[in-house]
Amino acid sequence: MPTEAQKTDIFQALADPTRRGVLHLLSKKDQSIAELSSHFDISRTAVVKHLNVLNEAGLVRSEKNGREKIYYLQPEPLKELKEWVSYYEQFWYNKLTKLKYSVENDTLNK
Amino acid sequence: MPTEAQKTDIFQALADPTRRGVLHLLSKKDQSIAELSSHFDISRTAVVKHLNVLNEAGLVRSEKNGREKIYYLQPEPLKELKEWVSYYEQFWYNKLTKLKYSVENDTLNK
DNA sequence: ATTATATGAAACCAAAAGGTGTTATGTCAA
DNA sequence: TTGACATAACACCTTTTGGTTTCATATAAT
């Protein structure tokens, strides 16, 4: 139950390397748009667009502080990603597990 | 050490829901292009394009069987995804962990 | 009050993504 | 060998994506 609806698919949000870079920066420190932008070679406007995508995916939030807007990480939606990948973990080492699993659980779709 | 170079970023490969659907189908059963295509509302040609993307990301492989081309899941590259997400796991429950971590390990990038 | 700073918002653009349909090639089966 | 089937290879199209520049607004500091 996320506080806000996730308008953007999390997989799509993470597809862009700049956006993943933003998440990593925010994992170190909450920071303003200007500070975030200083770490990339693209314009501030472009970074803001990425922040909007991340925000719509529920991965970041922000609050105004004077004339600054401070962004912070909101990692909870990544749980979905973890669950997704954990399904595939069973196939990593031997292929026999696949058969075993599909017999035990009969999950055809999600 | 993947057998083949991954020309396509795994995050990008997973961004498309159809491609994730293909992976899920292949996790159940190795299958031909025709059989895979039957599960989607898009053309076979479109499915082939998705398969090419997945192949370039190292997530699927194929082998010819007569006039058919059988695709199978290659889940190993997903380990990278798991590692990526595991970094963020530490931030899931309380925000204090963040500080703790960044003090102990001083990993600024990657 | 004025100036510098931080962000917001809009218009625009090129390239990539995701889709289509058509035609060609290789293989199986009758 | 002929027809059907499975895939390959193109050419083409529309929308989305990731970027730009420019202009406007709000706040801080002198």
CSV table of C-alpha atoms (C1' of nucleotides) in Angstrom, one decimal:
chain,number,residue,atom,x,y,z
A,1,MET,CA,0.0,0.0,0.0
A,2,PRO,CA,2.1,2.9,-1.3
A,3,THR,CA,1.1,6.4,0.0
A,4,GLU,CA,0.6,7.5,-3.6
A,5,ALA,CA,-0.3,5.7,-6.7
A,6,GLN,CA,2.6,4.7,-8.9
A,7,LYS,CA,1.7,6.1,-12.2
A,8,THR,CA,4.9,4.9,-13.8
A,9,ASP,CA,6.1,1.4,-14.0
A,10,ILE,CA,9.1,0.8,-11.8
A,11,PHE,CA,11.0,-1.3,-14.4
A,12,GLN,CA,10.6,1.5,-16.8
A,13,ALA,CA,11.7,4.1,-14.3
A,14,LEU,CA,14.9,2.1,-13.6
A,15,ALA,CA,15.7,1.6,-17.3
A,16,ASP,CA,17.6,4.9,-17.6
A,17,PRO,CA,21.1,5.0,-16.2
A,18,THR,CA,20.9,8.6,-15.2
A,19,ARG,CA,17.8,7.8,-13.1
A,20,ARG,CA,19.7,4.9,-11.4
A,21,GLY,CA,22.5,7.4,-10.7
A,22,VAL,CA,20.0,9.8,-9.1
A,23,LEU,CA,18.8,7.0,-6.8
A,24,HIS,CA,22.3,6.2,-5.8
A,25,LEU,CA,23.1,9.8,-5.1
A,26,LEU,CA,20.0,10.1,-3.0
A,27,SER,CA,20.9,6.9,-1.1
A,28,LYS,CA,23.9,8.8,0.1
A,29,LYS,CA,22.3,12.1,0.9
A,30,ASP,CA,19.1,14.0,0.5
A,31,GLN,CA,19.8,16.8,-1.9
A,32,SER,CA,18.4,19.6,-4.0
A,33,ILE,CA,17.9,19.7,-7.7
A,34,ALA,CA,20.9,21.9,-8.2
A,35,GLU,CA,23.2,19.6,-6.2
A,36,LEU,CA,21.9,16.5,-8.0
A,37,SER,CA,22.3,18.1,-11.4
A,38,SER,CA,25.9,19.0,-10.6
A,39,HIS,CA,26.8,15.3,-10.9
A,40,PHE,CA,25.6,14.9,-14.4
A,41,ASP,CA,26.6,16.3,-17.8
A,42,ILE,CA,23.1,17.1,-18.8
A,43,SER,CA,21.1,20.2,-18.1
A,44,ARG,CA,19.2,20.8,-14.9
A,45,THR,CA,16.0,20.7,-16.8
A,46,ALA,CA,16.8,17.2,-18.0
A,47,VAL,CA,17.5,16.1,-14.5
A,48,VAL,CA,14.2,17.5,-13.3
A,49,LYS,CA,12.4,15.4,-15.9
A,50,HIS,CA,14.2,12.3,-14.6
A,51,LEU,CA,13.1,13.3,-11.1
A,52,ASN,CA,9.6,13.5,-12.2
A,53,VAL,CA,9.7,10.0,-13.6
A,54,LEU,CA,11.2,8.7,-10.4
A,55,ASN,CA,8.6,10.6,-8.4
A,56,GLU,CA,5.7,9.1,-10.5
A,57,ALA,CA,7.2,5.7,-9.9
A,58,GLY,CA,7.2,6.4,-6.1
A,59,LEU,CA,10.9,6.0,-5.9
A,60,VAL,CA,11.6,9.6,-4.7
A,61,ARG,CA,9.8,12.3,-2.8
A,62,SER,CA,10.6,15.9,-2.2
A,63,GLU,CA,9.9,18.8,0.2
A,64,LYS,CA,10.5,22.4,-0.2
A,65,ASN,CA,13.0,24.1,2.0
A,66,GLY,CA,13.0,27.9,1.2
A,67,ARG,CA,13.8,28.2,-2.4
A,68,GLU,CA,15.3,24.8,-2.6
A,69,LYS,CA,13.5,21.6,-3.3
A,70,ILE,CA,15.1,18.7,-1.4
A,71,TYR,CA,14.6,15.2,-2.9
A,72,TYR,CA,14.9,12.0,-0.9
A,73,LEU,CA,14.9,8.4,-1.6
A,74,GLN,CA,11.7,6.3,-1.2
A,75,PRO,CA,13.0,2.8,-1.6
A,76,GLU,CA,9.8,0.8,-0.8
A,77,PRO,CA,8.7,0.3,-4.4
A,78,LEU,CA,11.9,-1.6,-5.0
A,79,LYS,CA,10.4,-4.4,-3.0
A,80,GLU,CA,8.3,-5.2,-6.1
A,81,LEU,CA,11.5,-5.6,-8.1
A,82,LYS,CA,13.0,-7.8,-5.4
A,83,GLU,CA,10.0,-10.1,-5.5
A,84,TRP,CA,10.1,-10.2,-9.3
A,85,VAL,CA,13.8,-11.2,-9.4
A,86,SER,CA,13.4,-13.7,-6.6
A,87,TYR,CA,11.0,-15.7,-8.7
A,88,TYR,CA,13.9,-16.2,-11.2
A,89,GLU,CA,16.5,-17.1,-8.6
A,90,GLN,CA,15.4,-20.7,-8.6
A,91,PHE,CA,16.6,-21.0,-12.1
A,92,TRP,CA,20.1,-19.7,-11.6
A,93,TYR,CA,22.1,-22.8,-10.8
A,94,ASN,CA,20.5,-25.9,-12.2
A,95,LYS,CA,17.8,-26.1,-14.8
A,96,LEU,CA,16.1,-29.1,-13.1
A,97,THR,CA,14.7,-26.8,-10.5
A,98,LYS,CA,12.5,-25.3,-13.1
A,99,LEU,CA,10.5,-28.5,-13.6
A,100,LYS,CA,10.3,-29.1,-9.9
A,101,TYR,CA,8.9,-25.7,-9.3
A,102,SER,CA,6.3,-25.7,-12.0
A,103,VAL,CA,5.0,-29.0,-10.7
A,104,GLU,CA,4.7,-27.8,-7.2
A,105,ASN,CA,3.2,-24.4,-7.8
A,106,ASP,CA,1.0,-24.0,-10.8
A,107,THR,CA,1.4,-20.3,-11.2
A,108,LEU,CA,0.8,-19.6,-14.8
A,109,ASN,CA,0.7,-15.8,-14.6
A,110,LYS,CA,2.0,-13.5,-11.9
B,1,MET,CA,31.7,-13.9,-16.9
B,2,PRO,CA,28.8,-14.3,-19.3
B,3,THR,CA,29.4,-16.5,-22.3
B,4,GLU,CA,28.6,-13.7,-24.6
B,5,ALA,CA,28.9,-10.0,-24.2
B,6,GLN,CA,25.7,-8.2,-23.2
B,7,LYS,CA,25.2,-5.5,-25.7
B,8,THR,CA,22.0,-4.4,-24.1
B,9,ASP,CA,21.6,-3.1,-20.6
B,10,ILE,CA,19.6,-5.5,-18.5
B,11,PHE,CA,17.5,-2.8,-16.9
B,12,GLN,CA,16.5,-1.5,-20.3
B,13,ALA,CA,15.7,-5.0,-21.5
B,14,LEU,CA,13.4,-5.5,-18.6
B,15,ALA,CA,11.6,-2.2,-19.0
B,16,ASP,CA,9.1,-3.6,-21.5
B,17,PRO,CA,6.2,-5.6,-20.0
B,18,THR,CA,6.0,-7.8,-23.1
B,19,ARG,CA,9.6,-8.8,-22.6
B,20,ARG,CA,9.0,-9.6,-19.0
B,21,GLY,CA,6.1,-11.7,-20.2
B,22,VAL,CA,8.3,-13.6,-22.6
B,23,LEU,CA,10.8,-14.4,-19.8
B,24,HIS,CA,7.9,-15.7,-17.7
B,25,LEU,CA,6.7,-17.9,-20.4
B,26,LEU,CA,10.2,-19.2,-21.0
B,27,SER,CA,10.6,-19.9,-17.3
B,28,LYS,CA,7.7,-22.4,-17.7
B,29,LYS,CA,8.8,-24.0,-20.9
B,30,ASP,CA,11.3,-23.6,-23.7
B,31,GLN,CA,9.3,-22.7,-26.8
B,32,SER,CA,9.4,-21.6,-30.4
B,33,ILE,CA,8.8,-18.1,-31.7
B,34,ALA,CA,5.3,-19.1,-33.0
B,35,GLU,CA,4.3,-20.5,-29.7
B,36,LEU,CA,5.6,-17.5,-27.8
B,37,SER,CA,3.8,-15.2,-30.2
B,38,SER,CA,0.5,-16.9,-29.6
B,39,HIS,CA,0.4,-15.5,-26.1
B,40,PHE,CA,0.5,-11.8,-27.2
B,41,ASP,CA,-1.7,-9.5,-29.1
B,42,ILE,CA,1.1,-8.2,-31.2
B,43,SER,CA,2.5,-9.5,-34.4
B,44,ARG,CA,5.1,-12.3,-34.6
B,45,THR,CA,7.5,-9.8,-36.0
B,46,ALA,CA,7.2,-7.6,-33.0
B,47,VAL,CA,7.8,-10.5,-30.7
B,48,VAL,CA,10.9,-11.4,-32.6
B,49,LYS,CA,12.2,-7.9,-32.0
B,50,HIS,CA,11.6,-8.3,-28.3
B,51,LEU,CA,13.4,-11.6,-28.4
B,52,ASN,CA,16.4,-10.0,-30.1
B,53,VAL,CA,16.6,-7.4,-27.3
B,54,LEU,CA,16.4,-10.1,-24.7
B,55,ASN,CA,19.1,-12.1,-26.5
B,56,GLU,CA,21.4,-9.1,-26.6
B,57,ALA,CA,20.9,-8.7,-22.9
B,58,GLY,CA,21.9,-12.3,-22.5
B,59,LEU,CA,18.6,-13.2,-20.9
B,60,VAL,CA,17.6,-15.7,-23.5
B,61,ARG,CA,19.3,-18.1,-26.0
B,62,SER,CA,18.0,-20.1,-28.8
B,63,GLU,CA,18.7,-23.2,-30.9
B,64,LYS,CA,17.4,-24.3,-34.2
B,65,ASN,CA,15.3,-27.4,-34.3
B,66,GLY,CA,14.4,-28.2,-37.9
B,67,ARG,CA,12.5,-25.3,-39.1
B,68,GLU,CA,11.7,-24.1,-35.6
B,69,LYS,CA,13.8,-21.9,-33.4
B,70,ILE,CA,13.5,-22.8,-29.8
B,71,TYR,CA,14.1,-20.1,-27.2
B,72,TYR,CA,15.1,-20.8,-23.6
B,73,LEU,CA,15.7,-18.7,-20.5
B,74,GLN,CA,19.1,-17.7,-19.5
B,75,PRO,CA,18.6,-16.2,-16.1
B,76,GLU,CA,22.2,-15.6,-15.0
B,77,PRO,CA,22.3,-11.9,-16.0
B,78,LEU,CA,19.5,-11.3,-13.5
B,79,LYS,CA,22.1,-11.7,-10.8
B,80,GLU,CA,23.2,-8.2,-11.6
B,81,LEU,CA,19.7,-7.0,-10.9
B,82,LYS,CA,19.6,-8.8,-7.7
B,83,GLU,CA,22.8,-7.3,-6.5
B,84,TRP,CA,21.6,-3.9,-7.5
B,85,VAL,CA,18.4,-4.1,-5.6
B,86,SER,CA,20.1,-5.7,-2.6
B,87,TYR,CA,22.1,-2.5,-2.1
B,88,TYR,CA,18.8,-0.7,-1.5
B,89,GLU,CA,17.4,-3.3,0.8
B,90,GLN,CA,19.1,-1.7,3.7
B,91,PHE,CA,17.0,1.4,3.3
B,92,TRP,CA,13.7,-0.3,3.4
B,93,TYR,CA,12.7,-0.2,7.0
B,94,ASN,CA,14.4,2.5,8.8
B,95,LYS,CA,16.2,5.5,7.5
B,96,LEU,CA,18.9,5.4,10.2
B,97,THR,CA,20.5,2.4,8.5
B,98,LYS,CA,21.5,4.7,5.7
B,99,LEU,CA,23.8,6.7,7.8
B,100,LYS,CA,25.2,3.5,9.4
B,101,TYR,CA,26.0,2.0,6.0
B,102,SER,CA,27.6,5.0,4.5
B,103,VAL,CA,29.9,5.3,7.5
B,104,GLU,CA,31.0,1.7,7.4
B,105,ASN,CA,31.5,1.3,3.7
B,106,ASP,CA,32.5,4.4,1.8
B,107,THR,CA,31.3,3.3,-1.6
B,108,LEU,CA,30.6,6.5,-3.5
B,109,ASN,CA,29.9,4.9,-6.8
B,110,LYS,CA,28.9,1.4,-8.0
C,1,DA,C1',14.9,47.7,-3.5
C,2,DT,C1',17.9,45.1,-6.1
C,3,DT,C1',20.4,41.3,-7.5
C,4,DA,C1',21.6,36.6,-7.4
C,5,DT,C1',20.0,32.0,-6.8
C,6,DA,C1',16.8,27.9,-7.3
C,7,DT,C1',13.2,26.2,-9.3
C,8,DG,C1',9.0,25.9,-12.7
C,9,DA,C1',7.2,25.7,-17.2
C,10,DA,C1',6.9,25.8,-22.0
C,11,DA,C1',8.2,25.0,-26.9
C,12,DC,C1',10.9,22.4,-29.6
C,13,DC,C1',13.9,18.6,-31.6
C,14,DA,C1',16.3,14.2,-32.9
C,15,DA,C1',16.7,9.6,-32.0
C,16,DA,C1',15.0,5.4,-30.2
C,17,DA,C1',11.2,2.3,-29.2
C,18,DG,C1',7.5,-0.4,-30.4
C,19,DG,C1',4.6,-1.5,-33.7
C,20,DT,C1',3.0,-2.8,-38.7
C,21,DG,C1',2.9,-5.3,-43.4
C,22,DT,C1',5.3,-7.5,-47.3
C,23,DT,C1',8.5,-10.4,-49.3
C,24,DA,C1',12.1,-14.1,-49.2
C,25,DT,C1',14.2,-18.3,-47.6
C,26,DG,C1',14.6,-22.8,-45.6
C,27,DT,C1',12.4,-27.2,-44.1
C,28,DC,C1',8.8,-30.7,-43.5
C,29,DA,C1',5.2,-33.6,-45.3
C,30,DA,C1',2.2,-35.4,-48.8
D,1,DT,C1',8.0,-31.5,-56.4
D,2,DT,C1',4.7,-29.0,-54.5
D,3,DG,C1',2.4,-26.8,-50.8
D,4,DA,C1',2.3,-25.5,-46.1
D,5,DC,C1',4.8,-23.9,-42.3
D,6,DA,C1',8.3,-21.4,-39.4
D,7,DT,C1',11.4,-18.1,-39.5
D,8,DA,C1',14.3,-14.1,-41.6
D,9,DA,C1',14.8,-9.7,-43.5
D,10,DC,C1',13.1,-5.3,-45.0
D,11,DA,C1',10.9,-1.0,-45.4
D,12,DC,C1',8.0,1.9,-43.2
D,13,DC,C1',5.2,4.5,-39.5
D,14,DT,C1',3.9,6.7,-35.0
D,15,DT,C1',4.7,7.7,-30.3
D,16,DT,C1',7.8,8.1,-26.6
D,17,DT,C1',12.1,9.4,-24.7
D,18,DG,C1',15.8,12.1,-23.4
D,19,DG,C1',17.6,16.1,-24.4
D,20,DT,C1',17.8,21.2,-25.5
D,21,DT,C1',16.9,26.5,-24.9
D,22,DT,C1',14.3,30.3,-23.3
D,23,DC,C1',11.4,32.7,-20.2
D,24,DA,C1',9.0,33.3,-15.7
D,25,DT,C1',8.5,33.1,-10.8
D,26,DA,C1',9.8,32.8,-5.9
D,27,DT,C1',13.1,33.4,-2.2
D,28,DA,C1',17.5,34.9,-0.1
D,29,DA,C1',21.0,38.1,0.7
D,30,DT,C1',23.1,42.6,0.4
